[in-house]
Short mmCIF file of C-alpha atoms and ligand atoms in Angstrom, two decimals:
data_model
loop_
_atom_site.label_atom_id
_atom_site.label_comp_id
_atom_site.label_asym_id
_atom_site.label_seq_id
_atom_site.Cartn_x
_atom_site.Cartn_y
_atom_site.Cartn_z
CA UNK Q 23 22.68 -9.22 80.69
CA UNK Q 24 22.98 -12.54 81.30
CA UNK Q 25 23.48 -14.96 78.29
CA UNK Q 26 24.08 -18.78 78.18
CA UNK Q 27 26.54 -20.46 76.17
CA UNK Q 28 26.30 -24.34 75.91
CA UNK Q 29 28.44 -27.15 74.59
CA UNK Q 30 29.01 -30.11 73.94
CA UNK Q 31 30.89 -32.61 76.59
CA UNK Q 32 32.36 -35.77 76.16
CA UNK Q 33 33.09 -37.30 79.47
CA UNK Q 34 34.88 -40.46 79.79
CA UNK Q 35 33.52 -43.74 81.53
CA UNK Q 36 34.43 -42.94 85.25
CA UNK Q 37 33.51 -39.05 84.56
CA UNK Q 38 30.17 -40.46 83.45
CA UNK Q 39 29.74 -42.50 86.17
CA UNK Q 40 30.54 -39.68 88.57
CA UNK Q 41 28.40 -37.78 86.82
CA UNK Q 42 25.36 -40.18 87.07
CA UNK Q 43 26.00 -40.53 90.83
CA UNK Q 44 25.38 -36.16 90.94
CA UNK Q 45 22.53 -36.54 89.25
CA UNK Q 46 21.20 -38.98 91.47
CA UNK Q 47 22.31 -37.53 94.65
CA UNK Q 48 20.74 -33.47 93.48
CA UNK Q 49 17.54 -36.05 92.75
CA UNK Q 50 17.73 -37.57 96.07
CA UNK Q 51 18.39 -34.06 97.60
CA UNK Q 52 15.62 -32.26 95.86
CA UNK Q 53 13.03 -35.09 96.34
CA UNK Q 54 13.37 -35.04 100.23
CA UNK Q 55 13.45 -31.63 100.50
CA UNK Q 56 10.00 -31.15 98.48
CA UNK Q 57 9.06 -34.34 100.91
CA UNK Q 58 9.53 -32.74 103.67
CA UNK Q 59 7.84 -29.46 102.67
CA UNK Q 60 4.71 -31.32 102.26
CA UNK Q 61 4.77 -33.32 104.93
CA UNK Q 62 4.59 -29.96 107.35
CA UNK Q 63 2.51 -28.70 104.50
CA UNK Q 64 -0.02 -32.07 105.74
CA UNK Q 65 0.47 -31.44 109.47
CA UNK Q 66 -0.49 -27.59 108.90
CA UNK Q 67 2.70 -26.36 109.69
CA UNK Q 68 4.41 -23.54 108.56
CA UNK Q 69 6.58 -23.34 105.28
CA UNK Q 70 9.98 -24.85 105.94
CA UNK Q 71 12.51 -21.87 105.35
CA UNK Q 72 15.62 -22.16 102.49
CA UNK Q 73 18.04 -22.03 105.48
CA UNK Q 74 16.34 -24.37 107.96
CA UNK Q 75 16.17 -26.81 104.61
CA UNK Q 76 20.11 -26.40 103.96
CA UNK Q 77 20.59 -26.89 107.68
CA UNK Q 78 18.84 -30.63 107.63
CA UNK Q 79 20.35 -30.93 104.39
CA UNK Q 80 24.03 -30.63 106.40
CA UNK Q 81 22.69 -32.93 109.06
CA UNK Q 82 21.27 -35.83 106.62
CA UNK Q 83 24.83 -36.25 104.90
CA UNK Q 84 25.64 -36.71 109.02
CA UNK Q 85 23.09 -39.79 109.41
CA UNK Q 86 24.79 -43.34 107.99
CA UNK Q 87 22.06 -43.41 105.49
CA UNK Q 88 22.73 -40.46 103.57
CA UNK Q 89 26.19 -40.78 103.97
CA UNK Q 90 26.72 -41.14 99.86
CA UNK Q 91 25.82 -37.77 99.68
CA UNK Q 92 29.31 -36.75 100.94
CA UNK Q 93 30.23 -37.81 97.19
CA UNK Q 94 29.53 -35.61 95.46
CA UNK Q 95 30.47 -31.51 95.32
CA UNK Q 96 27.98 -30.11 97.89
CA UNK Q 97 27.54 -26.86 96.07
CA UNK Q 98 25.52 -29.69 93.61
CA UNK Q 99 23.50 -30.44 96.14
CA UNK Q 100 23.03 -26.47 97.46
CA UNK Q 101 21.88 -26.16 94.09
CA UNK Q 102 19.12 -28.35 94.35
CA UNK Q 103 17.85 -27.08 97.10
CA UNK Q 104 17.91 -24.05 95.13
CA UNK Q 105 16.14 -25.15 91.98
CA UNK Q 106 13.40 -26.39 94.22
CA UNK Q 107 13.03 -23.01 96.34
CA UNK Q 108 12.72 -21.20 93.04
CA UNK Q 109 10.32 -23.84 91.86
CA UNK Q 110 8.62 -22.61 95.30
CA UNK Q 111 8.64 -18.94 94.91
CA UNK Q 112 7.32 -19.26 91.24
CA UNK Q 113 4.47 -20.99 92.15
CA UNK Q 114 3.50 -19.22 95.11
CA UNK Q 115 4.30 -16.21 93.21
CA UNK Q 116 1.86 -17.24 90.56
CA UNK Q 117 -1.34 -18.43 93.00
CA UNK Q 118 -0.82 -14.79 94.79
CA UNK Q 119 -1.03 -13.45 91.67
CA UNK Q 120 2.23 -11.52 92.07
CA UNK Q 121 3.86 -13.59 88.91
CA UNK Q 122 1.49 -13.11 85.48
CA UNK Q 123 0.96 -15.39 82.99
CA UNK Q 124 -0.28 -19.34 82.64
CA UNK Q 125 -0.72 -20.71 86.21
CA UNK Q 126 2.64 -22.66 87.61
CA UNK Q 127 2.30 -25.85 88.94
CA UNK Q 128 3.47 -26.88 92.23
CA UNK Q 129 6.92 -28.45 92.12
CA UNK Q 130 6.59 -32.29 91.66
CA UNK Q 131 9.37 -35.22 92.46
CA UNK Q 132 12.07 -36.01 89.97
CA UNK Q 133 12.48 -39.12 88.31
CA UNK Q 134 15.37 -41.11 87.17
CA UNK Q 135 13.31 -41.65 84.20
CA UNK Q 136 13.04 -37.91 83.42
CA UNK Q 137 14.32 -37.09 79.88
CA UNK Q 138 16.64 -34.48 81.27
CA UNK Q 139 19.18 -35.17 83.85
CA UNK Q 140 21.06 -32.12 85.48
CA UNK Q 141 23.51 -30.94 87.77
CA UNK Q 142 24.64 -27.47 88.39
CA UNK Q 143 28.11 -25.77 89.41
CA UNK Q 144 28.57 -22.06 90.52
CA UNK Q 145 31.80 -20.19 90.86
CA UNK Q 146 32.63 -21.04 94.13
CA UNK Q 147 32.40 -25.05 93.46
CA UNK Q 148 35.81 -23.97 91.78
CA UNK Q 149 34.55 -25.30 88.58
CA UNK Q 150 37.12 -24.63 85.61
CA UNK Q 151 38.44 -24.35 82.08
CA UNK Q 152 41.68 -25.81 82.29
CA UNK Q 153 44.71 -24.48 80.24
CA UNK Q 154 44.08 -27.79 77.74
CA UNK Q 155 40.45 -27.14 77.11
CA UNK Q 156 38.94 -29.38 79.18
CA UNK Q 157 36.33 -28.65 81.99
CA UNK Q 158 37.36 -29.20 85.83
CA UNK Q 159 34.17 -30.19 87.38
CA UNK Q 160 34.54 -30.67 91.16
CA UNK Q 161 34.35 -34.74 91.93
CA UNK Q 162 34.07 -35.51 88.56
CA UNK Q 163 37.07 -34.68 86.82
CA UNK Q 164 38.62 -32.99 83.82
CA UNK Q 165 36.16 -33.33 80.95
CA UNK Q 166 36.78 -33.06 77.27
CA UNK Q 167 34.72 -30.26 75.79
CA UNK Q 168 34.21 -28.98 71.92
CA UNK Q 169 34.09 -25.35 72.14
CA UNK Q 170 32.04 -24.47 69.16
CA UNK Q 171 32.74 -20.97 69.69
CA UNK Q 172 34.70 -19.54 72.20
CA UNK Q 173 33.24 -18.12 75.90
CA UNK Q 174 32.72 -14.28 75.81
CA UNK Q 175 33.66 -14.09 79.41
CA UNK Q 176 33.80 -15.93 82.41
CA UNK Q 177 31.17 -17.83 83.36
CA UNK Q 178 29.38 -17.61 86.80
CA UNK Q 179 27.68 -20.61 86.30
CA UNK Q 180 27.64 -24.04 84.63
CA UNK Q 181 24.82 -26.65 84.53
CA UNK Q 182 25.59 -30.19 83.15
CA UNK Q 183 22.74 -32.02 81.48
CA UNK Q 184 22.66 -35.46 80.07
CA UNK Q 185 19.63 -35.19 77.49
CA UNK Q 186 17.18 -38.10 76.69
CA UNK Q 187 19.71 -39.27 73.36
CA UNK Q 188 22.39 -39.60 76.22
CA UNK Q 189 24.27 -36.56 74.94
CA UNK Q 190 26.29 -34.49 77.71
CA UNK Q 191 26.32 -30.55 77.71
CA UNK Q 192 27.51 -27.56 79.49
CA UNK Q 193 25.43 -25.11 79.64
CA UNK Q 194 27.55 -21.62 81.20
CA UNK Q 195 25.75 -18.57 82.16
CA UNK Q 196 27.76 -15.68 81.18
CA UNK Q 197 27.37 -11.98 82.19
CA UNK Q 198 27.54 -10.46 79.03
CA UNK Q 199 27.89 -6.18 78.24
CA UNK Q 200 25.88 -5.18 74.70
CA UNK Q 201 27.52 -4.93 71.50
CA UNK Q 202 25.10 -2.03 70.01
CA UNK Q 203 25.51 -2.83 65.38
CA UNK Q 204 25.57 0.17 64.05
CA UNK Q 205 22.14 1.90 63.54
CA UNK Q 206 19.84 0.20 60.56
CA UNK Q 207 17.17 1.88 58.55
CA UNK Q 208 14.95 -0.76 58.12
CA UNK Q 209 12.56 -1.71 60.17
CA UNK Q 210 10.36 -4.90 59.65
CA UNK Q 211 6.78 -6.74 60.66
CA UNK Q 212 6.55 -10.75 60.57
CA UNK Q 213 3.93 -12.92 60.99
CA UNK Q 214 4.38 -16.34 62.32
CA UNK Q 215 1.94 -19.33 61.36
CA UNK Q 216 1.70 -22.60 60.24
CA UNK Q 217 1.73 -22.52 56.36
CA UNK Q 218 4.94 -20.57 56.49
CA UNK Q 219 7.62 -20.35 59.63
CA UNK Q 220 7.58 -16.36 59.28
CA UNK Q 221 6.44 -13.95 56.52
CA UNK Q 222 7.79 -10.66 56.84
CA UNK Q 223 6.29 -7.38 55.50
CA UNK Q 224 8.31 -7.19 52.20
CA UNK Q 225 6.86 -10.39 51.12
CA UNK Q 226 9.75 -12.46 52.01
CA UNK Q 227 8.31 -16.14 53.39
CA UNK Q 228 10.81 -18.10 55.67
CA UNK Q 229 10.10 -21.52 55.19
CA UNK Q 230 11.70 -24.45 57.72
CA UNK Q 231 15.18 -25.60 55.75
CA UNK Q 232 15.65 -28.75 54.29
CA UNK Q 233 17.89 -30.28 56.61
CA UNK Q 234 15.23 -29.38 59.13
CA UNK Q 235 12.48 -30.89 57.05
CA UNK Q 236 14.92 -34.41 56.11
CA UNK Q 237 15.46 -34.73 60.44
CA UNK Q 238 11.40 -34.44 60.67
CA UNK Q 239 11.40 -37.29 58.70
CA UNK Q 240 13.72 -39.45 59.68
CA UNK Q 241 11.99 -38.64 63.50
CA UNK Q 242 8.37 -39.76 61.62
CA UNK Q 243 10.11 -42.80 60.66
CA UNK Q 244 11.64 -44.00 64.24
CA UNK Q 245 8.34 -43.14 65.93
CA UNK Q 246 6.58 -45.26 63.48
CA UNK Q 247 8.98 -48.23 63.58
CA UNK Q 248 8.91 -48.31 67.90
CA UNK Q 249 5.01 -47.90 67.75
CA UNK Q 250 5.34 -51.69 65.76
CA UNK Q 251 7.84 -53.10 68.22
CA UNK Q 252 6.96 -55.42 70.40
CA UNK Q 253 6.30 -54.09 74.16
CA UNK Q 254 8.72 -55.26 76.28
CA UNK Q 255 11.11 -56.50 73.46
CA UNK Q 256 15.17 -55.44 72.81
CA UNK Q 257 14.03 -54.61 69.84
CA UNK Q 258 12.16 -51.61 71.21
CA UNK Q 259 14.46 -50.33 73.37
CA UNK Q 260 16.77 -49.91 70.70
CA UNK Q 261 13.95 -48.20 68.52
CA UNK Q 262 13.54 -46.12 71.78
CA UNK Q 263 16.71 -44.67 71.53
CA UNK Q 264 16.66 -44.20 67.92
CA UNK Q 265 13.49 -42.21 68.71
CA UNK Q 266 15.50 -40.14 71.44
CA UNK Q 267 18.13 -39.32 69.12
CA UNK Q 268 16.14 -38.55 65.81
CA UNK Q 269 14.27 -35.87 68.57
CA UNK Q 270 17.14 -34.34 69.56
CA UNK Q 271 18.65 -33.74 66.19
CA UNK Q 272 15.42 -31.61 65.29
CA UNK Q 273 15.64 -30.17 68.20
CA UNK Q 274 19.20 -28.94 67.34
CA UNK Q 275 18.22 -27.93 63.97
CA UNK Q 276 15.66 -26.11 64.73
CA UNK Q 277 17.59 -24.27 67.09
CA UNK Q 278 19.99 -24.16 64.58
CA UNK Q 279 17.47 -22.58 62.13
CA UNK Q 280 16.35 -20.34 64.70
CA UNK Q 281 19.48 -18.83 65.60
CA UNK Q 282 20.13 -18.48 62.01
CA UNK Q 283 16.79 -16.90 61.22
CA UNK Q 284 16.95 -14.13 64.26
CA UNK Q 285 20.35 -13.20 63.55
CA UNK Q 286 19.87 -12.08 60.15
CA UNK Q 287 16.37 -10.27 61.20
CA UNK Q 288 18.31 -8.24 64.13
CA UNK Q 289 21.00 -7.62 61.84
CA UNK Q 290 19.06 -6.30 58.93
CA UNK Q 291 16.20 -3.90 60.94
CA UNK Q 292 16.72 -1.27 63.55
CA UNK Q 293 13.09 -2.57 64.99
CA UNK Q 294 11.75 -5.74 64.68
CA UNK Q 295 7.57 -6.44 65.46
CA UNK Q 296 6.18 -9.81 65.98
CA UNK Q 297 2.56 -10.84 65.93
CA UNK Q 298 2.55 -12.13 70.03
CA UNK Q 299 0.50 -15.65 69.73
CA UNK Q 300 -1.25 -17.23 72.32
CA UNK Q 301 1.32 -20.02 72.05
CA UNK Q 302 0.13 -21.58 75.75
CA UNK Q 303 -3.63 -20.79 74.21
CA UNK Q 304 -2.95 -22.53 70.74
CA UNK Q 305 -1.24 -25.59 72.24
CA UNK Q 306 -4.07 -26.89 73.65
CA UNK Q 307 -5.97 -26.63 70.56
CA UNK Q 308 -6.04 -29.14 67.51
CA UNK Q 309 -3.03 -26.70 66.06
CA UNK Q 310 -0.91 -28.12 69.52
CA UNK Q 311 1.30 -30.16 67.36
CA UNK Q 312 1.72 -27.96 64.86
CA UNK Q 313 2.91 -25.41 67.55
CA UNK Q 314 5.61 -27.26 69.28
CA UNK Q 315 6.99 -28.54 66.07
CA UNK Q 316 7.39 -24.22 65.57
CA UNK Q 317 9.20 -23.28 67.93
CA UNK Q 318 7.87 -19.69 67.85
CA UNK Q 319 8.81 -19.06 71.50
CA UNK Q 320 12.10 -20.19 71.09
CA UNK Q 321 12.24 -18.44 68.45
CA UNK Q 322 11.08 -14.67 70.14
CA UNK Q 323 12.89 -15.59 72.99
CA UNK Q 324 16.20 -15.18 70.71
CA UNK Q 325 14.50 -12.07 68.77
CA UNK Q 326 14.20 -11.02 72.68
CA UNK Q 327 17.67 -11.08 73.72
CA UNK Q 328 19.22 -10.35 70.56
CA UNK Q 329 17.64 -7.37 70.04
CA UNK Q 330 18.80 -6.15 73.92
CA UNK Q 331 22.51 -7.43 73.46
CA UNK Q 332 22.67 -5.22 69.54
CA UNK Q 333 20.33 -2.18 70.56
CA UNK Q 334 17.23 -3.04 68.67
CA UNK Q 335 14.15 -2.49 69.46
CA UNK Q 336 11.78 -5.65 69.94
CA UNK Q 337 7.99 -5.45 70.02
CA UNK Q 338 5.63 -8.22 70.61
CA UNK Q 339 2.16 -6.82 69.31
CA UNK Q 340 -0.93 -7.92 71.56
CA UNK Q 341 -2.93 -11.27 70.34
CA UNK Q 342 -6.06 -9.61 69.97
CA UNK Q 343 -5.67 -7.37 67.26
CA UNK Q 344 -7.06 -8.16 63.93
CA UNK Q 345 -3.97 -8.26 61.76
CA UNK Q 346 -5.81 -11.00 59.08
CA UNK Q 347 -8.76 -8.92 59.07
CA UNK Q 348 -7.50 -5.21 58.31
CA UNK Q 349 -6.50 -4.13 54.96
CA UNK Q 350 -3.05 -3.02 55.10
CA UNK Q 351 -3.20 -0.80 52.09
CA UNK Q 352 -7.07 1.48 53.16
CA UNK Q 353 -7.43 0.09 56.89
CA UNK Q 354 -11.13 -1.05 56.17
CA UNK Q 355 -11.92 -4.10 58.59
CA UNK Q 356 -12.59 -6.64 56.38
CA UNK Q 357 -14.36 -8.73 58.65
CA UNK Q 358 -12.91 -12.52 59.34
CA UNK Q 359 -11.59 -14.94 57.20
CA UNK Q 360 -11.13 -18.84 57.79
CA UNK Q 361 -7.47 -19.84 57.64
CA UNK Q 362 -8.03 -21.39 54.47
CA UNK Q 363 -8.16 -18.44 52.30
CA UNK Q 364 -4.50 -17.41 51.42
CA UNK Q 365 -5.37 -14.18 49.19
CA UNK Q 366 -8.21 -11.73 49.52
CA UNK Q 367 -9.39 -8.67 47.50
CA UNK Q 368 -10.51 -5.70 49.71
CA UNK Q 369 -14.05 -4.60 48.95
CA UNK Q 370 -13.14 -0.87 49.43
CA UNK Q 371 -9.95 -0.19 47.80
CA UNK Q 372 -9.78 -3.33 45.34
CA UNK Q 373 -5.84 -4.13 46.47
CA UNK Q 374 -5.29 -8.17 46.02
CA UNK Q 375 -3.82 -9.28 49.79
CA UNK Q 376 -1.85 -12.16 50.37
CA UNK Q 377 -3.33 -13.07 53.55
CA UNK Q 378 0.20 -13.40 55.39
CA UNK Q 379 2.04 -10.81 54.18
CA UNK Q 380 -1.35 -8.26 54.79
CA UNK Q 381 -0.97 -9.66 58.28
CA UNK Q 382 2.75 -8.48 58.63
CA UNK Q 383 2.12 -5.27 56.89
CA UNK Q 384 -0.47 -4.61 59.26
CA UNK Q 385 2.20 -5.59 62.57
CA UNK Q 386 4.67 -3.55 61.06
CA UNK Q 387 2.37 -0.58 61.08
CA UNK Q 388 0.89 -1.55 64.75
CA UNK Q 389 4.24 -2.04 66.12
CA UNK Q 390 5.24 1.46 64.81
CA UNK Q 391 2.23 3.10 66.25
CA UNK Q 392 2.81 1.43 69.87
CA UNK Q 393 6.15 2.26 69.82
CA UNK Q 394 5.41 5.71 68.94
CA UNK Q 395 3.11 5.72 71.95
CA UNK Q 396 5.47 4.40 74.19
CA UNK Q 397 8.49 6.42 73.35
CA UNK Q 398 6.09 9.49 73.60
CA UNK Q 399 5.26 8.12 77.56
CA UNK Q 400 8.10 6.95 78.91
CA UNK Q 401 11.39 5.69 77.84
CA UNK Q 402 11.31 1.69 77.52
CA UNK Q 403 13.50 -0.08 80.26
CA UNK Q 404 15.44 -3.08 78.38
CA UNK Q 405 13.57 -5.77 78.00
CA UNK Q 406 13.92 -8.51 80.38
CA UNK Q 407 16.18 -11.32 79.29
CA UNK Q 408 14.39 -14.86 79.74
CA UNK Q 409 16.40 -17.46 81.34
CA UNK Q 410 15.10 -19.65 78.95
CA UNK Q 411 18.53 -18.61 76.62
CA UNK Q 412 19.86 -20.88 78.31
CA UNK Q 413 19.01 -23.44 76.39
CA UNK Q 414 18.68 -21.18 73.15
CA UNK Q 415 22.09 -20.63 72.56
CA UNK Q 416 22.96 -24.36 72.40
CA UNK Q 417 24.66 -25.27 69.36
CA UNK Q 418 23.98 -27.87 66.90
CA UNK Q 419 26.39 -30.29 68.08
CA UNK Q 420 25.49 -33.44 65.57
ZN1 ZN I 13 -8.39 -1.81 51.25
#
């Protein structure tokens, strides 16, 4: 399975100048590309093909104006092509039908002013991690890296992002072989919502850490302070970047908390069953806020893969079933309840419910049942890996 590793980079002045110029050129690259697919999209003719694209991709960096391009490593520049065919095929994919899920968009132009900058190497850009640590990027140079933990194997892949706080990371994919843990006898239900990050079926509530909570704050506070700055003013592009950087340390400690969180749960239960919210649904209610600030897909993602990489069994439990509404202890259907009512007594057996912890109880025991079912069927292939690890696995890096 594929797994990413990311790290911290540190490139010097020239390296990040070098680096800014790949960014711009796989911009530059991309944009004309996706330009020139709608322009015969306009004129009615047919879909320019990936090779015919890399072809007048070769013949641009011929013409005196796109000379420039020569600069940089042209697998960068392959790549991009390559990010926006896939962008392509997902969105054809998903107006065909073929691809499930929320609608994809068609792919749009990049931006220098996009919050996320990248660039990415493969294994035959002869990309490599040099005897003294540091990362040999092709036309960029040898860039200092700290290697928060070490790489499991070698990487096939490595994309280089510069993040909104101007931060620099490398981001490897690695093909990685499962490490089964030995077999656990616990298995375990959780519930994810908004009063608590996760309450699990023993009762246990999981509540966002304190260092999470104290970054939250500080974020609150930058916001606040640019929102008063004058438009226009010094002063607000400094609070801008303040605001950049107070996002991306919650972001890294809520990854951080994440990692933390799913680690133990695979660890500790031989199957683990999660309540599957309409996250896409939710976020476009009044709760959206409330749902990014989560992070419960992140956070099933990692459930996801960590389960496949320890042999554990995952379960995501359909949206639709009633889990706040069923009495865990008799299985009466207690009928609805608005979210403000925490603890409930069931009218046919009398037990007192915590409203959360009913809800897990009553995953756990769904999860078992479909599982049941499903092992009864059919054996389970592995569950697909998201490439959205990627990013998961970054560590806190503050
Ligand atoms: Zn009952």
């Amino acid at each position: 399975m594929r797994l990413g590793y990311s790290y911290r980079l540190y490139p010097d002045g020239p390296q990040r100048e070098a680096l800014a110029r790949a960014f711009g050129c796989a911009r530059v690259v991309y944009n004309d590309a996706l330009a020139a697919r709608k322009a015969a999209h306009e004129a009615g003719e047919p879909y320019i093909s990936d090779a015919a694209m890399s072809a007048r991709l070769t013949e641009s960096k011929a013409t005196p104006g796109r000379a420039w391009l020569g600069e940089v490593s042209s697998v960068v520049l392959q790549q991009a092509l390559a990010d926006l065919n896939r962008a392509y095929r997902n969105f054809f994919n998903s107006a065909t039908g073929k691809r499930k899920g929320a609608k994809v968009a068609p792919p749009r132009f990049r931006s220098r002013k996009d919050r996320r900058q990248a660039v990415r190497f493969t294994a035959n850009s002869r990309f490599r991690v040099l005897d003294n640590d540091r990362l040999r990027l092709p036309k960029i140079g040898d860039v200092e890296v700290r290697w928060s933990r070490p790489l499991p194997a070698e990487p096939s892949s490595v994309t280089v992002i510069r993040d909104a706080a101007g931060r620099y990371f490398a981001s490897f994919v690695v093909e990685a072989s499962p490490k089964p843990l030995p077999e656990a006898e616990a298995e375990c239900g959780i519930d994810l919502g908004l009063a608590h990050f996760a309450v699990m079926d023993d009762g246990t509530k999981v509540t966002a850490p304190r260092f999470l909570r104290r970054a939250e704050r500080k974020l609150k506070r930058a916001q606040r302070d640019l929102s008063r700055k004058q438009k226009g003013s010094r002063n607000r592009d400094k609070a801008r970047v303040k605001v950049a950087r107070a996002h991306a340390h919650v972001a890294d400690a809520r990854r951080d908390f994440h990692h933390k969180l799913s680690t133990k749960v695979i660890r500790e239960n031989q199957a683990v069953y999660v309540e599957n919210l309409s996250v896409k649904g939710l976020a476009r209610t009044r709760l959206a806020k409330s749902v990014h600030d989560a992070g419960w897909s992140a956070f099933m993602v990692m459930l996801e893969y960590k389960a496949a990489l320890h042999g554990r069994e995952f379960y995501r439990i359909g949206r639709f079933e009633p889990t706040s509404q069923v009495c865990s202890a008799c299985g009466v259907k207690d009928g609805p309840k608005p979210l403000a009512v925490r603890e409930w007594e069931c009218a046919a057996c009398g037990t007192v419910h915590d409203r959360d912890v009913n809800a897990a109880k009553n995953i756990l025991a769904l999860g078992r049942r479909e599982s049941l079912n499903a092992r009864g069927g059919q054996v389970r292939p592995p569950l697909a890996v998201a490439q959205a690890v990627e990013s998961g696995s970054r560590r806190s890096a503050a």
